[in-house]
mmCIF file of C-alpha atoms in Angstrom:
data_model
loop_
_atom_site.group_PDB
_atom_site.id
_atom_site.type_symbol
_atom_site.label_atom_id
_atom_site.label_comp_id
_atom_site.label_asym_id
_atom_site.label_seq_id
_atom_site.Cartn_x
_atom_site.Cartn_y
_atom_site.Cartn_z
ATOM 1 C CA MET A 123 -19.998 -10.243 10.262
ATOM 2 C CA LEU A 124 -18.649 -7.984 7.508
ATOM 3 C CA LEU A 125 -20.898 -7.397 4.562
ATOM 4 C CA PRO A 126 -19.368 -8.256 1.176
ATOM 5 C CA THR A 127 -18.281 -4.736 0.210
ATOM 6 C CA LEU A 128 -16.887 -4.015 3.635
ATOM 7 C CA ALA A 129 -14.879 -7.206 3.525
ATOM 8 C CA ARG A 130 -13.512 -6.491 0.051
ATOM 9 C CA THR A 131 -12.654 -2.911 0.904
ATOM 10 C CA ALA A 132 -11.044 -3.802 4.209
ATOM 11 C CA SER A 133 -8.892 -6.348 2.389
ATOM 12 C CA ARG A 134 -8.027 -3.809 -0.279
ATOM 13 C CA CYS A 135 -7.192 -1.033 2.134
ATOM 14 C CA SER A 136 -5.344 -2.594 5.014
ATOM 15 C CA ARG A 137 -1.700 -2.143 4.022
ATOM 16 C CA ALA A 138 -1.628 1.091 5.923
ATOM 17 C CA LEU A 139 -1.052 -0.895 9.101
ATOM 18 C CA ALA A 140 0.320 -4.168 7.881
ATOM 19 C CA SER A 141 2.727 -5.791 5.557
ATOM 20 C CA PRO A 142 1.726 -6.220 1.926
ATOM 21 C CA SER A 143 2.209 -9.908 2.501
ATOM 22 C CA ILE A 144 -0.188 -9.997 5.450
ATOM 23 C CA GLY A 145 -3.036 -7.814 4.213
ATOM 24 C CA ARG A 146 -4.666 -4.519 5.117
ATOM 25 C CA THR A 147 -7.196 -3.914 7.892
ATOM 26 C CA SER A 148 -7.755 -0.178 7.984
ATOM 27 C CA VAL A 149 -9.650 2.075 5.640
ATOM 28 C CA GLY A 150 -8.934 5.735 5.182
ATOM 29 C CA ALA A 151 -5.915 7.773 4.233
ATOM 30 C CA ILE A 152 -3.004 5.665 3.124
ATOM 31 C CA ARG A 153 -0.682 6.443 6.008
ATOM 32 C CA HIS A 154 2.460 4.741 4.879
ATOM 33 C CA LEU A 155 5.262 5.158 2.399
ATOM 34 C CA ASN A 156 6.592 2.055 0.671
ATOM 35 C CA LEU A 157 10.057 2.007 -0.827
ATOM 36 C CA HIS A 158 11.679 -0.259 -3.380
ATOM 37 C CA GLU A 159 13.957 -3.087 -2.340
ATOM 38 C CA TYR A 160 17.138 -1.250 -3.332
ATOM 39 C CA GLN A 161 16.086 1.809 -1.327
ATOM 40 C CA SER A 162 15.125 -0.283 1.685
ATOM 41 C CA ALA A 163 18.405 -2.215 1.482
ATOM 42 C CA GLN A 164 20.418 0.996 1.690
ATOM 43 C CA ILE A 165 18.460 2.159 4.731
ATOM 44 C CA MET A 166 18.989 -1.243 6.346
ATOM 45 C CA LYS A 167 22.685 -1.151 5.607
ATOM 46 C CA ASP A 168 22.958 2.285 7.191
ATOM 47 C CA SER A 169 21.170 0.847 10.259
ATOM 48 C CA GLY A 170 23.666 -1.990 10.726
ATOM 49 C CA VAL A 171 21.678 -4.759 9.018
ATOM 50 C CA ASN A 172 23.561 -7.188 6.786
ATOM 51 C CA VAL A 173 22.426 -6.873 3.152
ATOM 52 C CA PRO A 174 23.770 -8.303 -0.115
ATOM 53 C CA PHE A 175 25.912 -6.043 -2.260
ATOM 54 C CA GLY A 176 23.784 -4.576 -5.026
ATOM 55 C CA ILE A 177 23.563 -1.712 -7.506
ATOM 56 C CA ALA A 178 20.373 -0.163 -8.876
ATOM 57 C CA ALA A 179 20.115 0.497 -12.616
ATOM 58 C CA HIS A 180 17.639 2.551 -14.614
ATOM 59 C CA THR A 181 19.006 1.831 -18.090
ATOM 60 C CA VAL A 182 20.465 -1.169 -19.891
ATOM 61 C CA ASP A 183 23.901 0.467 -19.950
ATOM 62 C CA GLU A 184 23.753 1.072 -16.194
ATOM 63 C CA ALA A 185 22.775 -2.572 -15.674
ATOM 64 C CA VAL A 186 25.733 -3.832 -17.722
ATOM 65 C CA ALA A 187 28.088 -1.531 -15.809
ATOM 66 C CA ALA A 188 26.651 -2.693 -12.472
ATOM 67 C CA ALA A 189 27.175 -6.349 -13.369
ATOM 68 C CA ALA A 190 30.737 -5.585 -14.380
ATOM 69 C CA GLU A 191 31.364 -3.873 -11.027
ATOM 70 C CA ILE A 192 30.013 -6.902 -9.156
ATOM 71 C CA GLY A 193 32.523 -8.895 -11.161
ATOM 72 C CA ASP A 194 31.095 -12.414 -10.908
ATOM 73 C CA ASP A 195 30.192 -14.899 -13.628
ATOM 74 C CA GLU A 196 26.588 -14.873 -12.431
ATOM 75 C CA VAL A 197 24.451 -12.097 -11.006
ATOM 76 C CA VAL A 198 20.957 -11.707 -9.547
ATOM 77 C CA ILE A 199 18.721 -9.353 -11.511
ATOM 78 C CA LYS A 200 15.591 -8.116 -9.754
ATOM 79 C CA SER A 201 12.674 -6.046 -11.004
ATOM 80 C CA GLN A 202 11.846 -3.209 -8.616
ATOM 81 C CA ILE A 203 8.117 -2.781 -8.071
ATOM 82 C CA LEU A 204 6.047 -2.117 -4.960
ATOM 83 C CA ALA A 205 4.343 -5.503 -4.866
ATOM 84 C CA GLY A 206 5.284 -8.932 -3.597
ATOM 85 C CA GLY A 207 5.503 -12.156 -5.564
ATOM 86 C CA ARG A 208 7.962 -10.828 -8.142
ATOM 87 C CA GLY A 209 9.746 -14.121 -8.621
ATOM 88 C CA LEU A 210 6.541 -15.868 -9.690
ATOM 89 C CA GLY A 211 5.207 -12.892 -11.628
ATOM 90 C CA LYS A 212 5.007 -12.477 -15.368
ATOM 91 C CA PHE A 213 5.731 -9.522 -17.628
ATOM 92 C CA THR A 214 3.069 -8.463 -20.074
ATOM 93 C CA ASN A 215 5.713 -8.880 -22.800
ATOM 94 C CA GLY A 216 5.885 -12.605 -22.000
ATOM 95 C CA LEU A 217 8.991 -12.785 -19.824
ATOM 96 C CA GLN A 218 8.328 -15.153 -16.946
ATOM 97 C CA GLY A 219 9.530 -14.047 -13.521
ATOM 98 C CA GLY A 220 10.715 -10.716 -12.163
ATOM 99 C CA VAL A 221 13.778 -12.141 -10.386
ATOM 100 C CA HIS A 222 16.482 -14.217 -12.109
ATOM 101 C CA ILE A 223 19.970 -15.580 -11.514
ATOM 102 C CA ILE A 224 21.681 -15.202 -14.875
ATOM 103 C CA PRO A 225 25.124 -15.248 -16.487
ATOM 104 C CA THR A 226 26.641 -11.779 -16.523
ATOM 105 C CA SER A 227 26.784 -12.022 -20.316
ATOM 106 C CA GLU A 228 22.961 -12.030 -20.451
ATOM 107 C CA VAL A 229 22.381 -8.915 -18.336
ATOM 108 C CA ALA A 230 21.786 -6.633 -21.315
ATOM 109 C CA ASP A 231 19.163 -8.977 -22.758
ATOM 110 C CA TYR A 232 17.244 -9.363 -19.503
ATOM 111 C CA ALA A 233 17.531 -5.681 -18.613
ATOM 112 C CA SER A 234 16.074 -4.669 -21.990
ATOM 113 C CA LYS A 235 13.055 -6.920 -21.393
ATOM 114 C CA MET A 236 12.518 -5.815 -17.797
ATOM 115 C CA LEU A 237 13.075 -2.068 -17.937
ATOM 116 C CA GLY A 238 10.015 -0.269 -19.236
ATOM 117 C CA GLY A 239 7.963 -3.444 -18.928
ATOM 118 C CA THR A 240 4.949 -4.195 -16.746
ATOM 119 C CA LEU A 241 5.182 -6.971 -14.180
ATOM 120 C CA VAL A 242 2.013 -8.691 -12.983
ATOM 121 C CA THR A 243 2.127 -10.547 -9.653
ATOM 122 C CA LYS A 244 -0.343 -11.918 -7.105
ATOM 123 C CA GLN A 245 -0.106 -8.662 -5.196
ATOM 124 C CA SER A 246 0.149 -6.140 -8.046
ATOM 125 C CA GLY A 247 -3.407 -6.500 -9.325
ATOM 126 C CA PRO A 248 -4.202 -7.547 -12.893
ATOM 127 C CA ALA A 249 -2.884 -4.282 -14.351
ATOM 128 C CA GLY A 250 0.581 -4.945 -12.951
ATOM 129 C CA LYS A 251 3.251 -2.406 -12.027
ATOM 130 C CA PRO A 252 5.747 -0.599 -14.248
ATOM 131 C CA VAL A 253 9.399 -1.581 -13.911
ATOM 132 C CA ASN A 254 11.544 1.545 -14.129
ATOM 133 C CA THR A 255 14.429 0.255 -12.033
ATOM 134 C CA ILE A 256 16.201 -3.073 -11.665
ATOM 135 C CA LEU A 257 18.608 -4.202 -8.979
ATOM 136 C CA LEU A 258 21.770 -6.083 -9.855
ATOM 137 C CA ALA A 259 22.901 -7.997 -6.770
ATOM 138 C CA LYS A 260 25.725 -10.297 -5.889
ATOM 139 C CA LYS A 261 24.677 -13.947 -5.862
ATOM 140 C CA MET A 262 24.695 -15.174 -2.303
ATOM 141 C CA ASN A 263 25.573 -18.673 -1.147
ATOM 142 C CA LEU A 264 22.630 -19.154 1.201
ATOM 143 C CA ALA A 265 22.134 -22.165 3.436
ATOM 144 C CA LYS A 266 18.672 -21.349 4.854
ATOM 145 C CA GLU A 267 15.852 -18.946 4.162
ATOM 146 C CA PHE A 268 13.515 -17.552 6.836
ATOM 147 C CA TYR A 269 10.636 -15.078 7.008
ATOM 148 C CA PHE A 270 10.825 -12.056 9.308
ATOM 149 C CA ALA A 271 8.592 -9.028 9.789
ATOM 150 C CA ILE A 272 7.814 -6.294 12.306
ATOM 151 C CA MET A 273 4.502 -4.483 12.129
ATOM 152 C CA LEU A 274 2.050 -2.588 14.290
ATOM 153 C CA ASP A 275 -0.440 -4.834 16.052
ATOM 154 C CA ARG A 276 -3.740 -3.513 17.330
ATOM 155 C CA ALA A 277 -4.367 -6.473 19.623
ATOM 156 C CA SER A 278 -1.174 -5.974 21.631
ATOM 157 C CA GLY A 279 -1.069 -2.214 21.153
ATOM 158 C CA GLY A 280 2.494 -2.130 19.872
ATOM 159 C CA PRO A 281 5.044 -3.683 17.526
ATOM 160 C CA LEU A 282 4.705 -7.364 16.692
ATOM 161 C CA ILE A 283 7.558 -9.513 15.405
ATOM 162 C CA ILE A 284 6.486 -12.323 13.086
ATOM 163 C CA ALA A 285 9.024 -14.997 12.221
ATOM 164 C CA CYS A 286 8.970 -18.277 10.363
ATOM 165 C CA SER A 287 11.609 -20.960 9.904
ATOM 166 C CA GLU A 288 10.704 -21.079 6.218
ATOM 167 C CA GLY A 289 10.944 -18.097 3.883
ATOM 168 C CA GLY A 290 11.520 -16.955 0.348
ATOM 169 C CA THR A 291 7.907 -17.576 -0.607
ATOM 170 C CA SER A 292 4.495 -16.069 0.082
ATOM 171 C CA ILE A 293 3.761 -15.765 3.798
ATOM 172 C CA GLU A 294 0.085 -16.308 2.989
ATOM 173 C CA ASP A 295 0.955 -19.724 1.558
ATOM 174 C CA LEU A 296 3.100 -20.535 4.582
ATOM 175 C CA ALA A 297 0.322 -19.489 6.954
ATOM 176 C CA GLU A 298 -2.028 -21.875 5.171
ATOM 177 C CA SER A 299 0.312 -24.836 4.793
ATOM 178 C CA SER A 300 2.470 -24.612 7.942
ATOM 179 C CA PRO A 301 0.899 -22.257 10.507
ATOM 180 C CA GLU A 302 2.719 -24.015 13.339
ATOM 181 C CA LYS A 303 6.044 -22.735 11.979
ATOM 182 C CA ILE A 304 5.035 -19.092 12.388
ATOM 183 C CA ILE A 305 5.733 -17.407 15.721
ATOM 184 C CA LYS A 306 4.494 -14.016 16.886
ATOM 185 C CA VAL A 307 6.284 -12.027 19.587
ATOM 186 C CA PRO A 308 4.596 -8.821 20.812
ATOM 187 C CA ILE A 309 7.056 -6.125 21.920
ATOM 188 C CA ASP A 310 6.557 -3.544 24.658
ATOM 189 C CA ILE A 311 6.931 -0.241 22.804
ATOM 190 C CA GLY A 312 8.189 1.416 25.998
ATOM 191 C CA THR A 313 11.079 -0.926 26.710
ATOM 192 C CA GLY A 314 11.802 -2.536 23.366
ATOM 193 C CA PRO A 315 12.615 -6.228 22.882
ATOM 194 C CA THR A 316 13.966 -8.044 25.928
ATOM 195 C CA ASP A 317 16.632 -10.727 25.788
ATOM 196 C CA ASP A 318 13.858 -13.310 26.097
ATOM 197 C CA ASP A 319 11.975 -11.730 23.179
ATOM 198 C CA ILE A 320 15.086 -11.874 21.010
ATOM 199 C CA ALA A 321 15.770 -15.472 22.040
ATOM 200 C CA LYS A 322 12.216 -16.494 21.089
ATOM 201 C CA VAL A 323 12.660 -14.992 17.631
ATOM 202 C CA VAL A 324 16.100 -16.513 17.057
ATOM 203 C CA ASP A 325 14.888 -19.941 18.201
ATOM 204 C CA GLY A 326 11.712 -19.618 16.138
ATOM 205 C CA LEU A 327 13.746 -18.916 13.027
ATOM 206 C CA GLY A 328 15.890 -21.981 13.639
ATOM 207 C CA VAL A 329 19.203 -20.162 13.347
ATOM 208 C CA SER A 330 22.131 -22.589 13.250
ATOM 209 C CA GLY A 331 24.955 -20.039 13.369
ATOM 210 C CA ASP A 332 26.023 -17.590 16.067
ATOM 211 C CA LYS A 333 22.792 -16.891 17.973
ATOM 212 C CA SER A 334 24.229 -13.828 19.675
ATOM 213 C CA ALA A 335 25.125 -12.269 16.319
ATOM 214 C CA ALA A 336 21.697 -13.240 14.989
ATOM 215 C CA GLY A 337 20.128 -11.511 17.980
ATOM 216 C CA GLU A 338 22.056 -8.331 17.185
ATOM 217 C CA GLN A 339 20.632 -8.389 13.672
ATOM 218 C CA ILE A 340 17.103 -8.734 15.079
ATOM 219 C CA ARG A 341 17.766 -5.758 17.375
ATOM 220 C CA ALA A 342 19.121 -3.724 14.467
ATOM 221 C CA LEU A 343 15.936 -4.426 12.510
ATOM 222 C CA TYR A 344 13.799 -3.405 15.492
ATOM 223 C CA ASP A 345 15.821 -0.209 16.006
ATOM 224 C CA LEU A 346 15.268 0.580 12.322
ATOM 225 C CA PHE A 347 11.525 0.064 12.824
ATOM 226 C CA THR A 348 11.338 2.542 15.687
ATOM 227 C CA THR A 349 13.913 5.189 14.742
ATOM 228 C CA LYS A 350 12.703 5.551 11.150
ATOM 229 C CA ASP A 351 8.989 5.675 12.073
ATOM 230 C CA CYS A 352 8.145 2.487 10.205
ATOM 231 C CA THR A 353 4.716 0.906 9.974
ATOM 232 C CA MET A 354 6.238 -2.336 8.709
ATOM 233 C CA VAL A 355 9.603 -3.992 8.126
ATOM 234 C CA GLU A 356 9.404 -7.228 6.139
ATOM 235 C CA VAL A 357 12.431 -9.338 5.219
ATOM 236 C CA ASN A 358 11.615 -12.279 2.975
ATOM 237 C CA PRO A 359 13.882 -14.048 2.918
ATOM 238 C CA LEU A 360 15.962 -13.298 5.961
ATOM 239 C CA ALA A 361 18.665 -15.750 5.028
ATOM 240 C CA GLU A 362 21.553 -17.539 6.681
ATOM 241 C CA ASP A 363 24.716 -17.878 4.624
ATOM 242 C CA VAL A 364 27.099 -20.840 4.735
ATOM 243 C CA ASP A 365 29.071 -19.105 7.500
ATOM 244 C CA GLY A 366 25.968 -18.818 9.690
ATOM 245 C CA ASN A 367 25.497 -15.062 9.237
ATOM 246 C CA LEU A 368 22.008 -13.572 8.886
ATOM 247 C CA VAL A 369 21.498 -11.530 5.727
ATOM 248 C CA ALA A 370 18.436 -9.493 4.730
ATOM 249 C CA ALA A 371 18.274 -10.915 1.225
ATOM 250 C CA ASP A 372 15.075 -9.069 0.287
ATOM 251 C CA ALA A 373 13.243 -6.323 2.114
ATOM 252 C CA LYS A 374 10.150 -4.155 2.129
ATOM 253 C CA ILE A 375 9.752 -1.246 4.521
ATOM 254 C CA GLY A 376 6.671 0.911 5.089
ATOM 255 C CA PHE A 377 6.979 4.343 6.696
ATOM 256 C CA ASP A 378 4.373 6.415 8.519
ATOM 257 C CA ASP A 379 3.345 9.445 6.460
ATOM 258 C CA ASN A 380 2.511 11.274 9.684
ATOM 259 C CA ALA A 381 6.234 11.314 10.496
ATOM 260 C CA SER A 382 7.352 12.611 7.101
ATOM 261 C CA PHE A 383 8.364 15.947 8.675
ATOM 262 C CA ARG A 384 11.185 14.238 10.568
ATOM 263 C CA GLN A 385 12.035 11.621 7.924
ATOM 264 C CA THR A 386 12.263 13.932 4.914
ATOM 265 C CA PRO A 387 15.213 12.199 3.172
ATOM 266 C CA ILE A 388 13.301 8.915 3.257
ATOM 267 C CA HIS A 389 9.955 10.321 2.091
ATOM 268 C CA ASP A 390 11.636 12.199 -0.756
ATOM 269 C CA GLN A 391 12.308 8.760 -2.301
ATOM 270 C CA ARG A 392 8.590 8.058 -2.883
ATOM 271 C CA ASP A 393 7.908 6.543 -6.310
ATOM 272 C CA HIS A 394 4.558 7.879 -7.490
ATOM 273 C CA THR A 395 4.707 5.757 -10.656
ATOM 274 C CA GLN A 396 3.879 2.741 -8.468
ATOM 275 C CA GLU A 397 0.718 4.300 -7.044
ATOM 276 C CA ASP A 398 -2.794 4.801 -8.366
ATOM 277 C CA PRO A 399 -2.660 8.341 -9.835
ATOM 278 C CA ARG A 400 -6.096 9.015 -8.368
ATOM 279 C CA GLU A 401 -4.807 8.231 -4.887
ATOM 280 C CA VAL A 402 -1.830 10.515 -5.499
ATOM 281 C CA ALA A 403 -4.143 13.327 -6.632
ATOM 282 C CA ALA A 404 -6.387 12.780 -3.606
ATOM 283 C CA GLY A 405 -3.423 12.990 -1.269
ATOM 284 C CA LYS A 406 -2.495 16.403 -2.668
ATOM 285 C CA TRP A 407 -5.966 17.639 -1.700
ATOM 286 C CA ASP A 408 -5.918 15.922 1.704
ATOM 287 C CA LEU A 409 -8.677 13.548 0.611
ATOM 288 C CA ASN A 410 -8.853 9.820 1.322
ATOM 289 C CA TYR A 411 -9.420 7.872 -1.895
ATOM 290 C CA ILE A 412 -9.191 4.192 -2.756
ATOM 291 C CA GLY A 413 -10.304 2.941 -6.149
ATOM 292 C CA LEU A 414 -12.538 -0.119 -6.372
ATOM 293 C CA ASP A 415 -14.022 -1.988 -9.329
ATOM 294 C CA GLY A 416 -17.672 -0.870 -9.375
ATOM 295 C CA ASN A 417 -19.580 1.817 -11.280
ATOM 296 C CA ILE A 418 -21.157 4.042 -8.593
ATOM 297 C CA GLY A 419 -18.800 6.723 -7.341
ATOM 298 C CA CYS A 420 -19.088 7.578 -3.642
ATOM 299 C CA MET A 421 -18.291 10.851 -1.882
ATOM 300 C CA VAL A 422 -18.827 10.708 1.865
ATOM 301 C CA ASN A 423 -17.496 12.345 5.030
ATOM 302 C CA GLY A 424 -16.142 9.866 7.541
ATOM 303 C CA ALA A 425 -14.721 6.396 7.018
ATOM 304 C CA GLY A 426 -17.539 4.635 8.875
ATOM 305 C CA LEU A 427 -20.216 6.371 6.832
ATOM 306 C CA ALA A 428 -18.274 5.583 3.660
ATOM 307 C CA MET A 429 -18.179 1.880 4.505
ATOM 308 C CA SER A 430 -21.886 1.877 5.309
ATOM 309 C CA THR A 431 -22.667 3.702 2.078
ATOM 310 C CA MET A 432 -20.781 1.147 0.005
ATOM 311 C CA ASP A 433 -22.517 -1.751 1.706
ATOM 312 C CA ILE A 434 -25.975 -0.247 1.212
ATOM 313 C CA ILE A 435 -25.154 0.259 -2.472
ATOM 314 C CA SER A 436 -24.223 -3.424 -2.714
ATOM 315 C CA LEU A 437 -27.361 -4.512 -0.877
ATOM 316 C CA ARG A 438 -29.417 -2.531 -3.386
ATOM 317 C CA GLY A 439 -27.781 -4.325 -6.296
ATOM 318 C CA GLY A 440 -25.106 -1.794 -7.164
ATOM 319 C CA SER A 441 -21.319 -1.805 -6.964
ATOM 320 C CA PRO A 442 -19.195 1.013 -5.482
ATOM 321 C CA ALA A 443 -16.433 2.403 -7.670
ATOM 322 C CA ASN A 444 -14.409 3.931 -4.885
ATOM 323 C CA PHE A 445 -13.948 4.864 -1.277
ATOM 324 C CA LEU A 446 -13.669 8.650 -0.967
ATOM 325 C CA ASP A 447 -13.779 10.422 2.392
ATOM 326 C CA VAL A 448 -13.641 14.225 2.228
ATOM 327 C CA GLY A 449 -13.107 14.454 5.987
ATOM 328 C CA GLY A 450 -14.592 17.002 8.353
ATOM 329 C CA SER A 451 -13.150 20.266 7.075
ATOM 330 C CA ALA A 452 -13.224 20.155 3.268
ATOM 331 C CA ASN A 453 -13.737 23.401 1.350
ATOM 332 C CA VAL A 454 -15.384 24.052 -2.007
ATOM 333 C CA ASP A 455 -12.136 23.503 -3.945
ATOM 334 C CA GLN A 456 -11.593 20.139 -2.251
ATOM 335 C CA ILE A 457 -15.134 19.051 -3.083
ATOM 336 C CA LYS A 458 -14.552 20.004 -6.701
ATOM 337 C CA ALA A 459 -11.268 18.048 -6.685
ATOM 338 C CA ALA A 460 -13.121 15.061 -5.240
ATOM 339 C CA PHE A 461 -15.550 15.090 -8.173
ATOM 340 C CA GLU A 462 -12.653 15.365 -10.638
ATOM 341 C CA ILE A 463 -10.984 12.310 -9.090
ATOM 342 C CA ILE A 464 -14.185 10.265 -9.033
ATOM 343 C CA THR A 465 -15.096 11.094 -12.636
ATOM 344 C CA SER A 466 -11.561 10.348 -13.864
ATOM 345 C CA ASP A 467 -12.599 6.697 -13.550
ATOM 346 C CA PRO A 468 -14.347 5.824 -16.850
ATOM 347 C CA ALA A 469 -16.253 3.028 -15.091
ATOM 348 C CA VAL A 470 -18.231 5.528 -12.990
ATOM 349 C CA LYS A 471 -21.805 5.774 -14.302
ATOM 350 C CA ALA A 472 -23.375 7.581 -11.318
ATOM 351 C CA ILE A 473 -22.222 9.408 -8.183
ATOM 352 C CA LEU A 474 -23.728 9.159 -4.720
ATOM 353 C CA VAL A 475 -22.952 11.983 -2.280
ATOM 354 C CA ASN A 476 -23.794 11.053 1.302
ATOM 355 C CA ILE A 477 -22.967 13.740 3.885
ATOM 356 C CA PHE A 478 -23.798 13.821 7.560
ATOM 357 C CA GLY A 479 -22.856 17.359 8.533
ATOM 358 C CA GLY A 480 -21.148 17.972 11.847
ATOM 359 C CA ILE A 481 -17.920 19.884 11.499
ATOM 360 C CA MET A 482 -18.423 19.407 7.758
ATOM 361 C CA LYS A 483 -21.285 21.789 6.905
ATOM 362 C CA CYS A 484 -23.896 20.775 4.349
ATOM 363 C CA ASP A 485 -23.897 24.193 2.651
ATOM 364 C CA ILE A 486 -20.159 23.878 1.910
ATOM 365 C CA ILE A 487 -20.742 20.465 0.356
ATOM 366 C CA ALA A 488 -23.700 21.800 -1.635
ATOM 367 C CA SER A 489 -21.670 24.730 -2.978
ATOM 368 C CA GLY A 490 -18.902 22.354 -3.987
ATOM 369 C CA ILE A 491 -21.350 20.058 -5.744
ATOM 370 C CA VAL A 492 -22.842 22.953 -7.705
ATOM 371 C CA GLU A 493 -19.468 24.370 -8.713
ATOM 372 C CA ALA A 494 -18.116 20.961 -9.696
ATOM 373 C CA SER A 495 -21.237 20.090 -11.693
ATOM 374 C CA ARG A 496 -20.960 23.317 -13.671
ATOM 375 C CA SER A 497 -17.213 23.478 -14.222
ATOM 376 C CA LEU A 498 -16.790 19.768 -14.981
ATOM 377 C CA GLU A 499 -19.990 19.500 -17.025
ATOM 378 C CA LEU A 500 -20.848 16.254 -15.282
ATOM 379 C CA LYS A 501 -22.520 13.780 -17.598
ATOM 380 C CA VAL A 502 -23.404 11.176 -14.992
ATOM 381 C CA PRO A 503 -26.369 11.257 -12.570
ATOM 382 C CA VAL A 504 -25.555 12.714 -9.146
ATOM 383 C CA VAL A 505 -27.608 11.561 -6.152
ATOM 384 C CA VAL A 506 -27.290 13.753 -3.051
ATOM 385 C CA ARG A 507 -28.283 12.959 0.514
ATOM 386 C CA LEU A 508 -27.525 15.708 3.068
ATOM 387 C CA GLU A 509 -28.222 15.681 6.790
ATOM 388 C CA GLY A 510 -26.889 17.650 9.741
ATOM 389 C CA THR A 511 -25.346 21.097 10.140
ATOM 390 C CA ASN A 512 -26.820 23.724 7.784
ATOM 391 C CA VAL A 513 -28.787 21.048 5.938
ATOM 392 C CA GLU A 514 -31.646 23.380 4.973
ATOM 393 C CA LYS A 515 -29.227 25.937 3.585
ATOM 394 C CA GLY A 516 -27.471 23.171 1.666
ATOM 395 C CA LYS A 517 -30.699 21.879 0.171
ATOM 396 C CA GLU A 518 -31.635 25.430 -0.795
ATOM 397 C CA ILE A 519 -28.337 25.889 -2.656
ATOM 398 C CA LEU A 520 -28.940 22.669 -4.589
ATOM 399 C CA ALA A 521 -32.573 23.523 -5.361
ATOM 400 C CA GLU A 522 -31.696 26.993 -6.678
ATOM 401 C CA SER A 523 -28.781 25.759 -8.797
ATOM 402 C CA GLY A 524 -30.964 24.701 -11.702
ATOM 403 C CA LEU A 525 -28.920 21.524 -12.035
ATOM 404 C CA GLU A 526 -30.477 18.086 -12.555
ATOM 405 C CA LEU A 527 -29.394 16.669 -9.230
ATOM 406 C CA ILE A 528 -31.283 13.780 -7.620
ATOM 407 C CA SER A 529 -32.101 14.436 -3.974
ATOM 408 C CA ALA A 530 -32.595 11.631 -1.446
ATOM 409 C CA ASP A 531 -34.210 11.598 1.973
ATOM 410 C CA ASP A 532 -31.986 8.984 3.602
ATOM 411 C CA LEU A 533 -29.129 6.592 2.818
ATOM 412 C CA ASP A 534 -31.365 3.728 1.716
ATOM 413 C CA ASP A 535 -33.285 6.053 -0.602
ATOM 414 C CA ALA A 536 -30.012 7.434 -1.987
ATOM 415 C CA ALA A 537 -28.639 3.963 -2.725
ATOM 416 C CA GLU A 538 -31.850 2.888 -4.463
ATOM 417 C CA LYS A 539 -31.841 6.034 -6.619
ATOM 418 C CA ALA A 540 -28.164 5.656 -7.523
ATOM 419 C CA VAL A 541 -28.664 2.061 -8.617
ATOM 420 C CA ALA A 542 -31.830 2.973 -10.531
ATOM 421 C CA ALA A 543 -30.010 5.849 -12.281
ATOM 422 C CA ILE A 544 -27.717 3.409 -14.114
ATOM 423 C CA ALA A 545 -30.204 0.568 -14.591
#
């Protein structure tokens, strides 16, 4: 059974291997790139997937021009943020909803309220996400709305297609209210989807139009998943128009960062304004950082040790402020950067360093701690527990530094001292 912190962190950190609408199950480096709807739609279009006609706008004037090019009396205006639940979200300026069908004459008014605003949704967190781009899309005459996703599945060891005959709303809500409507089809990564696999998905969706054409759209989505090194493709809704054609009316795609070298044009579209700046900074130093809501900063080597450290802190009455794994080969500069990232969080009142040296040597960590403490003029207590390779040398470096560091004999002792330091 997961301890409370482990459960919260696993939930917080799992999007690396799953859709934002399904939840995250892995902790460590964020290994996926998420793109905005308008970017994903273009990639889908280039891959042979049917998508609505739309134009992205970054200014009010561009929005008005886009609506004029669409040329209809009504248009769909969509806020572009990297979080689900936009339609039911609320702007901090009071505007309700991040997606609207409006008269073309009102585009300027809505665009002025959306652009530069902050949209808060179920998935954005309470701080919300900035809206720097909006998508003006042609209003579609849709007959049905479905849910469709492809993601990596640990249980089956390959891609998993998830489909539901209802869509356009939160998949979490659907899973709770109508789980029987959701089908899951594991795909053999070596052979790809068989005709039977495609038929199961098409039947599960409840397609009423040309099933062969629908199957081709499912194949196109799967080919996109594999050829573009995706971790997730989510279409919600995957809709059927009045002519029975499947259309990817809204889409989110996640891409594997490990494949960025062969997907450069895609990864160049990354929008850092949608990410935690601390996570962005950590990525530049090849560190794994995820911000939490506690007040004890954690610097650890290894994801398992990091999870254990956070749980011991919680068991001792404290609350971890972050997950930060320096890995097995960090140097002094990376350790210093780790301290800068941790202390950039004003909620941090103490720092616990827990290192079990293997490849990562304790003397390197100790040197980094000393340099960071001096150059950053740390004003919060720092508790250090070192064990493993070069531990005696590391402890000697700390002892001779003259700094007011708090040493600990083991993890339990370190957690108690960290909690006591801020009591």
